Coordinates of C-alpha atoms in Angstrom, one line a residue:
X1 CA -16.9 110.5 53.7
X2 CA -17.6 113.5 55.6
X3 CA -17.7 117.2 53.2
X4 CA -15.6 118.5 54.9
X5 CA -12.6 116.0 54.1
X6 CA -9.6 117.2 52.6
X7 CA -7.8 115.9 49.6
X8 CA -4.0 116.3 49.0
X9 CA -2.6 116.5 45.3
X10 CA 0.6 115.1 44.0
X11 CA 1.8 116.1 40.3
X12 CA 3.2 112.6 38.5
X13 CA 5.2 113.2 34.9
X14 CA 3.6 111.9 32.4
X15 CA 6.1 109.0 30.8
X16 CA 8.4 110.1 27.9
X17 CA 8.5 108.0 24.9
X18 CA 12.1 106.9 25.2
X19 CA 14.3 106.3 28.2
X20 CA 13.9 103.1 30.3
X21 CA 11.4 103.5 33.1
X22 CA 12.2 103.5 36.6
X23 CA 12.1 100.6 38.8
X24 CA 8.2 99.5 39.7
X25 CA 9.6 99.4 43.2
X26 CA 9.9 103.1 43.1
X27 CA 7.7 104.5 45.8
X28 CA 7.9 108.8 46.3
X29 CA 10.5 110.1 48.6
X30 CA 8.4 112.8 49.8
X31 CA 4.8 113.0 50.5
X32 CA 3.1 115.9 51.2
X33 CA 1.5 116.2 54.5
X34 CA -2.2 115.8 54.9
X35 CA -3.9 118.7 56.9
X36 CA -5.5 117.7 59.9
X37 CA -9.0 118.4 60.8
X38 CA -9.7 122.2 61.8
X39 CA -6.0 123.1 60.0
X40 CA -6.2 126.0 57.4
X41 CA -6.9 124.6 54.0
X42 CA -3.8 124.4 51.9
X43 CA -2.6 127.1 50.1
X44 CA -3.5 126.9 45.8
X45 CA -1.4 124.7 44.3
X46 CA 1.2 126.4 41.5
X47 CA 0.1 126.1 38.2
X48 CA 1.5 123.2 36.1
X49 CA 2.9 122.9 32.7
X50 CA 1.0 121.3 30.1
X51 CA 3.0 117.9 30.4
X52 CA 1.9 117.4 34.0
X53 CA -1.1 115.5 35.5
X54 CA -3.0 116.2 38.5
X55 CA -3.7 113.9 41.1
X56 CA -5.7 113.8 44.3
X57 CA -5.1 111.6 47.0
X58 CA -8.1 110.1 49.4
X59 CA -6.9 111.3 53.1
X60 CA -5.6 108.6 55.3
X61 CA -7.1 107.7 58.8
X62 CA -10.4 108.6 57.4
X63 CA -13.0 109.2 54.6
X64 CA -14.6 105.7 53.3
X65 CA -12.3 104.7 50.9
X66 CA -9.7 104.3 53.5
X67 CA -12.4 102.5 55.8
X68 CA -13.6 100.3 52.9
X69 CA -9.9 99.2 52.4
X70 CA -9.8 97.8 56.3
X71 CA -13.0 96.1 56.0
X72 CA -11.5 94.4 52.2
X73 CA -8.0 93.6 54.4
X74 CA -9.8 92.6 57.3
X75 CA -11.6 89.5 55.3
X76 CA -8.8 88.7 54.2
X77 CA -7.1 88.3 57.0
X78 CA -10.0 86.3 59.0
X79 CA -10.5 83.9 55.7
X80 CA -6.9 82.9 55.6
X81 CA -5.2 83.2 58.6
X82 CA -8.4 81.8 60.2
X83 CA -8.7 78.8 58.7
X84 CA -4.8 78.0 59.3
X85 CA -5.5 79.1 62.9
X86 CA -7.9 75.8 62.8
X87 CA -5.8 73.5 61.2
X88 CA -5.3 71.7 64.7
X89 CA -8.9 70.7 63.9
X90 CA -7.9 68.7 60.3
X91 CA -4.6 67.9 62.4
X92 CA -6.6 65.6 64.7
X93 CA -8.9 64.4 61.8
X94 CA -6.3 63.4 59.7
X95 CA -4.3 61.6 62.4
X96 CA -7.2 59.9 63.9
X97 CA -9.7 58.5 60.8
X98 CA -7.5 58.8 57.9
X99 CA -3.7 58.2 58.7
X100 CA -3.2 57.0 62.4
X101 CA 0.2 55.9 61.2
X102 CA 1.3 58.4 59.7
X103 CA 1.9 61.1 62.3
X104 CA 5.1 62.8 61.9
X105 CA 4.1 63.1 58.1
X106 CA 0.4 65.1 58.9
X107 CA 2.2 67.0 61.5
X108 CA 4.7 68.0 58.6
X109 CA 2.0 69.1 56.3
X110 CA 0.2 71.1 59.3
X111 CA 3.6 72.7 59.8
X112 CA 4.3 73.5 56.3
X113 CA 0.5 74.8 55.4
X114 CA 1.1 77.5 58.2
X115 CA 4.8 78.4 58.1
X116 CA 5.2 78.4 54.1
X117 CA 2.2 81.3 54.1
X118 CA 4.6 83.7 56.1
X119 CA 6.8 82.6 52.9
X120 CA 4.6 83.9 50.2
X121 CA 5.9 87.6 51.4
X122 CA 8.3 87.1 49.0
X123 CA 5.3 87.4 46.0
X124 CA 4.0 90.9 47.0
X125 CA 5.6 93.0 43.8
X126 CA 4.2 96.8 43.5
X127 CA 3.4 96.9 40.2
X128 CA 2.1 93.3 39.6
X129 CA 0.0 93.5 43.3
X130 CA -3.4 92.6 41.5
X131 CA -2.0 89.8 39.3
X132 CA -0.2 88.3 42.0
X133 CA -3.1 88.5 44.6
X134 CA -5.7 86.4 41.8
X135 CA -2.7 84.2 41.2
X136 CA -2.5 83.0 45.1
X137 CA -6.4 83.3 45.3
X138 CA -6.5 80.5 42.4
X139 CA -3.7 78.3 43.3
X140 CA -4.7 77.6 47.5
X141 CA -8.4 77.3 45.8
X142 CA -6.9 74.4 43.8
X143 CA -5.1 73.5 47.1
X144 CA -8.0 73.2 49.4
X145 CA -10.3 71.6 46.7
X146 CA -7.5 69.0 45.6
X147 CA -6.7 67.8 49.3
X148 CA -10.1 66.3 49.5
X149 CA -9.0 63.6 46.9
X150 CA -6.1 62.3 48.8
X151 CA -4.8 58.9 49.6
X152 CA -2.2 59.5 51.6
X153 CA -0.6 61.7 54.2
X154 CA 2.5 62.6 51.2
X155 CA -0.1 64.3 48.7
X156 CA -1.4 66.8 51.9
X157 CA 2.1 68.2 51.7
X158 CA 1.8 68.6 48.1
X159 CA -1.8 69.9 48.2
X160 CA -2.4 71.9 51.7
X161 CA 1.6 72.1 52.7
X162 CA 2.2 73.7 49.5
X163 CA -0.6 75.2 47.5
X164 CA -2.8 76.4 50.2
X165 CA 0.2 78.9 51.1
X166 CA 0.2 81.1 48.2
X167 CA -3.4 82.2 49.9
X168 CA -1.2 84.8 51.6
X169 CA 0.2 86.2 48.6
X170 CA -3.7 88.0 48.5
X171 CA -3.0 89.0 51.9
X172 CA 0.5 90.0 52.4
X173 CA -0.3 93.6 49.8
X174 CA -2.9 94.4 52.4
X175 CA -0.7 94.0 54.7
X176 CA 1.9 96.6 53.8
X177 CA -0.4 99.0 51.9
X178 CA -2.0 99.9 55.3
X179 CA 0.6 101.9 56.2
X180 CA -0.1 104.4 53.5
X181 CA -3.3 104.3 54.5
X182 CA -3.2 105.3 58.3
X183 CA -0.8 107.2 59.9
X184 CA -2.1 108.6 63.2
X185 CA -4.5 105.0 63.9
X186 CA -2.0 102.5 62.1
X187 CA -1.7 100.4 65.5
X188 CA -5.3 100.6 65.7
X189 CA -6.2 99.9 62.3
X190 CA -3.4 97.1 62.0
X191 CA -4.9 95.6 65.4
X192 CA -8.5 95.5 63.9
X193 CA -7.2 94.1 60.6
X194 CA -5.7 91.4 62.3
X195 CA -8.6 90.7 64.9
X196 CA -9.7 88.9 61.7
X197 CA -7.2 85.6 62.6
X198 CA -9.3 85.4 65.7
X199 CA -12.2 86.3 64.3
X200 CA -11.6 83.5 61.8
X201 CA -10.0 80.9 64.5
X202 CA -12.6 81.3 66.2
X203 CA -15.6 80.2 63.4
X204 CA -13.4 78.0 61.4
X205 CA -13.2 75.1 63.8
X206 CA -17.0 74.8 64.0
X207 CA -17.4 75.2 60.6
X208 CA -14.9 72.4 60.1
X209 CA -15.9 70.3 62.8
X210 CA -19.6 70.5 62.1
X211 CA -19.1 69.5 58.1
X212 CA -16.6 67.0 58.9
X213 CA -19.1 64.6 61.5
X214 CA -21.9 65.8 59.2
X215 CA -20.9 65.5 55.8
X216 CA -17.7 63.8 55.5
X217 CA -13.7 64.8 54.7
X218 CA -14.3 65.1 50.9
X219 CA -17.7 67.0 51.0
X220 CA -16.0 69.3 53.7
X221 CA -12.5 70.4 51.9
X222 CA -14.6 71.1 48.5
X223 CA -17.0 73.7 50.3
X224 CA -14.5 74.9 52.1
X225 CA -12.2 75.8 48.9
X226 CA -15.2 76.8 46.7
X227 CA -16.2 79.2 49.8
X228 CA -12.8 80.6 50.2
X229 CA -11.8 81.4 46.6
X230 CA -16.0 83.4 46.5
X231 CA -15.2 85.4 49.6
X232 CA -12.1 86.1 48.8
X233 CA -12.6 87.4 45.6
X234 CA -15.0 89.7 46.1
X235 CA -13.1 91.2 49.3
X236 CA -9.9 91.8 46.7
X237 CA -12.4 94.9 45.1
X238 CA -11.9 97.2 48.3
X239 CA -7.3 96.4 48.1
X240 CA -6.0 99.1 46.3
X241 CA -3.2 101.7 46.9
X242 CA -3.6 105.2 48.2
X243 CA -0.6 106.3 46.9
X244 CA 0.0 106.3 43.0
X245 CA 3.1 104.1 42.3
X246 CA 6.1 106.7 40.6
X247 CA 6.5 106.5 36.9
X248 CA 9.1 108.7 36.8
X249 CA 11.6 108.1 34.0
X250 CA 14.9 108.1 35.4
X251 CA 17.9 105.7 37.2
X252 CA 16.6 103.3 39.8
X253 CA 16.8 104.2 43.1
X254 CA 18.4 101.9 45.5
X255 CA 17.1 101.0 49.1
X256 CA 18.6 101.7 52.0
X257 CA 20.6 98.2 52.9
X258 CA 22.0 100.4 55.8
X259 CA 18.8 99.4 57.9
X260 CA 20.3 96.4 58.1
X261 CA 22.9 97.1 60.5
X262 CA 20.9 99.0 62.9
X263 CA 20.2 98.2 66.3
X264 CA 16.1 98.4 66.1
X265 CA 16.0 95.9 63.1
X266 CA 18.2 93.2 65.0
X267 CA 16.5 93.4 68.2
X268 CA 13.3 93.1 66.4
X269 CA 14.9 90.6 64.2
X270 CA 15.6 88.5 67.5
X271 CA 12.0 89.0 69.1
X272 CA 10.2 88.2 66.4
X273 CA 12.2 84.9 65.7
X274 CA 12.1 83.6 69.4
X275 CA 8.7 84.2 69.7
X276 CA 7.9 82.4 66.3
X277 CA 9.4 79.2 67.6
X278 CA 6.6 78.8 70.2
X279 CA 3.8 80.4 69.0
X280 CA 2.4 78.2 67.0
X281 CA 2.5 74.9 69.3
X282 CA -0.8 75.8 71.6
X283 CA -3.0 76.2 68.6
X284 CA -1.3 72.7 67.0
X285 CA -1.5 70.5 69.9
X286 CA -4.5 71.9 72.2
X287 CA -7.0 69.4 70.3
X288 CA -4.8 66.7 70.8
X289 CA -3.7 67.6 74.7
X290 CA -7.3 67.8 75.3
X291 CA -8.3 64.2 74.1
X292 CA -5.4 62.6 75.9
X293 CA -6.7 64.3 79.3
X294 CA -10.5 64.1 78.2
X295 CA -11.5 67.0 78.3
X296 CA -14.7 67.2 76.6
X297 CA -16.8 70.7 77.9
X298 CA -15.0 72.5 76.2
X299 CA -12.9 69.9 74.2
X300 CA -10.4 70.8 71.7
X301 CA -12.2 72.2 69.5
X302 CA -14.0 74.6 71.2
X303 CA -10.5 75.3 73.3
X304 CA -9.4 76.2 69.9
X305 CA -11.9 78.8 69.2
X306 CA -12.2 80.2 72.6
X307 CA -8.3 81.0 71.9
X308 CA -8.7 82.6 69.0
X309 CA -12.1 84.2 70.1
X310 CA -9.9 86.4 72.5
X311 CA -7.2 87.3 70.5
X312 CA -10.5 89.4 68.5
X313 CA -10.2 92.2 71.4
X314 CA -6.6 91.0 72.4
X315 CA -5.3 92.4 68.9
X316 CA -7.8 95.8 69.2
X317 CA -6.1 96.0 72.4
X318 CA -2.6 96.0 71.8
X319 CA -2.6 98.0 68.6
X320 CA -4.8 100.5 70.6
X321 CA -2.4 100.7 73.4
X322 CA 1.0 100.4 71.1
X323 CA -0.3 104.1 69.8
X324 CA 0.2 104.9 73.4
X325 CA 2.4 103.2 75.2
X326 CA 6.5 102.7 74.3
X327 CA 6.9 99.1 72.4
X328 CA 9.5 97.8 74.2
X329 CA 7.1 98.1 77.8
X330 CA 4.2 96.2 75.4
X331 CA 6.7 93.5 73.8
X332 CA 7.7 93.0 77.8
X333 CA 4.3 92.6 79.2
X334 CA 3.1 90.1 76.2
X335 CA 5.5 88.1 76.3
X336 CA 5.4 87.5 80.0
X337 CA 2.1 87.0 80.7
X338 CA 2.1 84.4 77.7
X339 CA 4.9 82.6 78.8
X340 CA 3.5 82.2 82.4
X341 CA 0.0 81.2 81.2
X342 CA 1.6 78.4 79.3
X343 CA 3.5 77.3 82.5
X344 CA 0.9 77.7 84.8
X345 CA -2.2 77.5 83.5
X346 CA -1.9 74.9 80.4
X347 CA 0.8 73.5 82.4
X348 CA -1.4 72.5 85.7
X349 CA -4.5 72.1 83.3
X350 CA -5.2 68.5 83.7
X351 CA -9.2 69.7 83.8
X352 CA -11.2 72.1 82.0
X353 CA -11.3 75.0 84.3
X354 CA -7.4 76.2 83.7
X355 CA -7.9 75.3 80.2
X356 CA -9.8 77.9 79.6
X357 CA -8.2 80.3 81.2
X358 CA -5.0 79.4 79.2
X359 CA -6.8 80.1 76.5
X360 CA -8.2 83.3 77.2
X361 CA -4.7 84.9 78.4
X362 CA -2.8 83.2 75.3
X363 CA -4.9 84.4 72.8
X364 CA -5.0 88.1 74.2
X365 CA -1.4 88.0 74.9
X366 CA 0.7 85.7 72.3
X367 CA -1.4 85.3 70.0
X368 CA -2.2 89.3 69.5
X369 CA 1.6 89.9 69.3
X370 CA 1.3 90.3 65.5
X371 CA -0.4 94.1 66.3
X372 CA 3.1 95.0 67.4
X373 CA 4.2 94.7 63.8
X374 CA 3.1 97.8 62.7
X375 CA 5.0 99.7 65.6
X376 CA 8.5 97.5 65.2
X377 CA 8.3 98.2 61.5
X378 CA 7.2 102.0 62.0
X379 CA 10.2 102.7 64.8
X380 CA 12.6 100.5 62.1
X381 CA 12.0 102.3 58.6
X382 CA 11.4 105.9 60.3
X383 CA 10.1 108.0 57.5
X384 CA 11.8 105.9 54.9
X385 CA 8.6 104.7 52.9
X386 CA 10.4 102.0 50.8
X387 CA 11.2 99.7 53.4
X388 CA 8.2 98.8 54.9
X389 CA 7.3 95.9 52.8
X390 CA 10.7 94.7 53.0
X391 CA 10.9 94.6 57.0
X392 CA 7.6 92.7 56.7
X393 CA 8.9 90.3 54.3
X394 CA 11.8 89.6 56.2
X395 CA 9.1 89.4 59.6
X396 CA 6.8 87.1 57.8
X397 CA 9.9 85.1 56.9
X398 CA 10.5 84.5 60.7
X399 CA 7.7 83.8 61.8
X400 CA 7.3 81.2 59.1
X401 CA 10.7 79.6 60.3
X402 CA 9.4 78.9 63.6
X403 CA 6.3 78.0 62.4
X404 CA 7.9 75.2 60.2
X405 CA 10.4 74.3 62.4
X406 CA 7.7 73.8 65.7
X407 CA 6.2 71.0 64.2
X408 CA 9.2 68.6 63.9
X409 CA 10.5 69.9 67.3
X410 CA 7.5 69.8 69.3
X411 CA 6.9 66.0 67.4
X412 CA 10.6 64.6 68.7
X413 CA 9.7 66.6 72.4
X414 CA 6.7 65.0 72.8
X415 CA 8.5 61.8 72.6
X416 CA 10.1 62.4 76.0
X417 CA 8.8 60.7 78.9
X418 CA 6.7 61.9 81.8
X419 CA 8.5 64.1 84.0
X420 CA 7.6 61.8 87.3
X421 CA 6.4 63.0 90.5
X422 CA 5.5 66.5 88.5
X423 CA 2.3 68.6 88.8
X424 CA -0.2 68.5 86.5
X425 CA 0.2 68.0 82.9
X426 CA 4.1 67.6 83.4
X427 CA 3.6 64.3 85.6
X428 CA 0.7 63.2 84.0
X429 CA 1.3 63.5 80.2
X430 CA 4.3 63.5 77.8
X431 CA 3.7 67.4 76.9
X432 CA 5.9 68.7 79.8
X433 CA 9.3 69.7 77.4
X434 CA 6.6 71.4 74.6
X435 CA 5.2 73.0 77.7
X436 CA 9.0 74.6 78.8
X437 CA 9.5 75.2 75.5
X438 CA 7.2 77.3 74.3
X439 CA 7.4 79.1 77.4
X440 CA 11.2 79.9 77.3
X441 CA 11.0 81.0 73.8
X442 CA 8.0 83.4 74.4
X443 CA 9.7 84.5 77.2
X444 CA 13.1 85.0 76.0
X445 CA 11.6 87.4 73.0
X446 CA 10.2 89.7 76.2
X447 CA 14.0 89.8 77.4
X448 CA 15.3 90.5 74.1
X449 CA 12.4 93.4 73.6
X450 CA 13.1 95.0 76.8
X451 CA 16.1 96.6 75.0
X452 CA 13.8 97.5 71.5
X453 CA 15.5 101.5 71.0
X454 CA 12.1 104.2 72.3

């Protein structure tokens, strides 16, 4: 942290002995403002009576302990969102040498052990943010070490489709608490904090796919849980608010429910949900597309991490440019491109060559709209910092619907017949309605964005 960094100082009252204490979901109405770099230094602060404490505030946007905190959220996002960007990877493993049967039941547990984590929003409390991140480290540690002692496709629900999730509950504070953390480089910092999925995605299906033909299923999920819960646990030092929680004695302080009738919330409401239908579908069902076409160099499991691979500078990209450029022009162009790389490229992509390139523009485009967040949210709450986490909860929410939901529906689409006489994959496999599906709904969300409020 550079000498010359500036520190701001808030007073918090010390707590009486009696009264009842203000709700732990208190957070200040009124910060002061940090002085930027080359501003006059702050005037002295008044002097304090006895019964007051003193306390300085790291600056945001720079100085290491705000850097240190992105690096902490940054694992954190790679090792959980990561490995849920490979679950295509198990997906095919379990369907193929342990349950061929049993299809619609592993696709359920796929479904569930990535759409239940946008669920675990629901855990981040202010004041119990520590307990509750250890208590979702420990219980998808269990989760991931207890699926590799399972004899049927029924105990992955209960073991990946519904332990592993509460791994977001470490995640989702991080999530939030950036925003007290940068102000001026939020979309930037939020777009390298969540580089990590494809940072993650793209690693994770090696990993997995190298221990699984090397060591076996059992050997494989126990590592991999043991690893997690190590990682994780030391990445959990570096989360930690910038902003002292108010202990202010006094009555609680409702929130403002009015956001919820506000234009910018629905429309964001609606884009986020549409695009959440989709989304997930290319990372579930590449593996599986490309062993029905046989496509081997790349195969599925390296389409998989190319995908993720390029949402790494996809997300840096958007959240550098949403700083810049009005959301609803970014939602638009994201949206669009997706949706006409699904149709086009994965669409026609009966060889590798188009493949790839699906890959490549859907990870950058699609699979980066999560760097948007930060922006909706910000344009949403305004200067109201007690909303924050709740629009996120309510986002995460969403996208954990369609993520839930796209594994039973893209399951009964695929059981449509070839489109006959079509190009490409439509004439030529049964993936043409999961194709036009996830392009309509990615698309749609563009439509809907193009009338996001500047």
């Amino acid at each position: 942290m550079s000498s010359t960094a500036t520190t701001t100082a808030i007073q918090l009252e010390r707590i009486p002995t009696g009264g009842s204490a203000r709700s732990p979901y208190e957070i200040p109405t009124a910060l002061p403002e940090t002085p930027q770099h080359g501003s006059p230094s702050p005037s002295p602060p008044p002097s304090f009576e006895p019964d007051r404490e003193l306390v300085a505030l790291a600056p945001p946007d720079k100085g290491s302990q705000a850097w240190l905190f992105l690096f902490g959220a940054t694992v954190l996002e790679t090792t959980v969102w990561g490995l849920l960007n490979a679950v295509g990877i198990l997906q095919n493993y379990w369907t193929t040498e342990m349950f061929p049967d049993h299809e619609s039941t592993v696709t359920l547990a796929a479904a569930l052990m990535n759409g239940l984590s946008f669920m675990s929003s629901l855990a981040a409390f202010p004041h119990q943010t520590k307990m509750i991140q250890v208590m979702g480290l420990v219980v998808s540690s269990i989760g991931l070490v207890s699926s590799a002692f399972v004899t049927s496709p029924t105990q992955l629900i209960g073991t990946l489709g519904i332990l592993y999730p509460c791994s977001a509950a470490l995640y989702l504070p991080a999530a939030t608490l950036i925003y007290e953390w940068f102000h001026v480089h939020r979309g930037l910092a939020s777009g390298i904090m969540f580089a990590g999925t494809g940072v993650g995605g793209t690693v994770f299906p090696f990993i997995l796919d190298g221990l699984l033909r090397r060591f076996g299923y059992k050997a494989t999920m126990v590592s991999l849980g043991l690893g997690f819960f190590a990682l994780n646990a030391a990445s959990l030092v570096f989360i930690r608010r910038r902003i002292p929680l108010s202990r202010e004695v006094g009555p609680r302080r409702s929130l403002n429910w009015h956001i919820f009738t506000t234009w910018a919330f629905w429309c964001g409401f609606v884009v986020l949900l549409l695009t959440s239908l989709g989304n997930f579908n290319p990372t579930l069902w590449i593996p599986t597309f490309a062993d029905n076409i046989g496509a081997t160099k790349p195969g599925g499991v390296a389409l998989v991490s190319i995908m993720n691979a390029a949402s790494v500078p996809g997300n840096a990209l958007i959240g550098y440019l949403s700083d810049r450029v009005a959301t609803k022009f970014m939602i638009i162009g994201t949206c669009t491109i997706g949706a006409v790389s699904v149709l086009v490229a994965w669409g026609l992509g009966t060889t590798t060559a188009p493949l790839i390139v699906f890959a490549i523009v859907w990870g950058m485009t699609s699979l980066s709209f999560v760097s948007l967040w930060s922006r909706l949210i910000t344009r949403i709450c305004k200067d109201d910092p007690t909303l924050p986490m709740l629009i996120f909860s309510v986002f995460a929410m969403l996208r954990g619907v369609g993520n839930i939901t796209s594994g039973p529906v893209s399951t009964k689409l695929l059981q449509t017949s070839v489109f006959r006489g079509a190009a490409g994959a439509y004439g030529t496999t049964n993936f043409g309605a999961v194709l036009i599906y996830t392009a309509a709904t990615t698309f749609l969300g563009g439509v809907v964005g193009a009338f996001f409020p500047a």
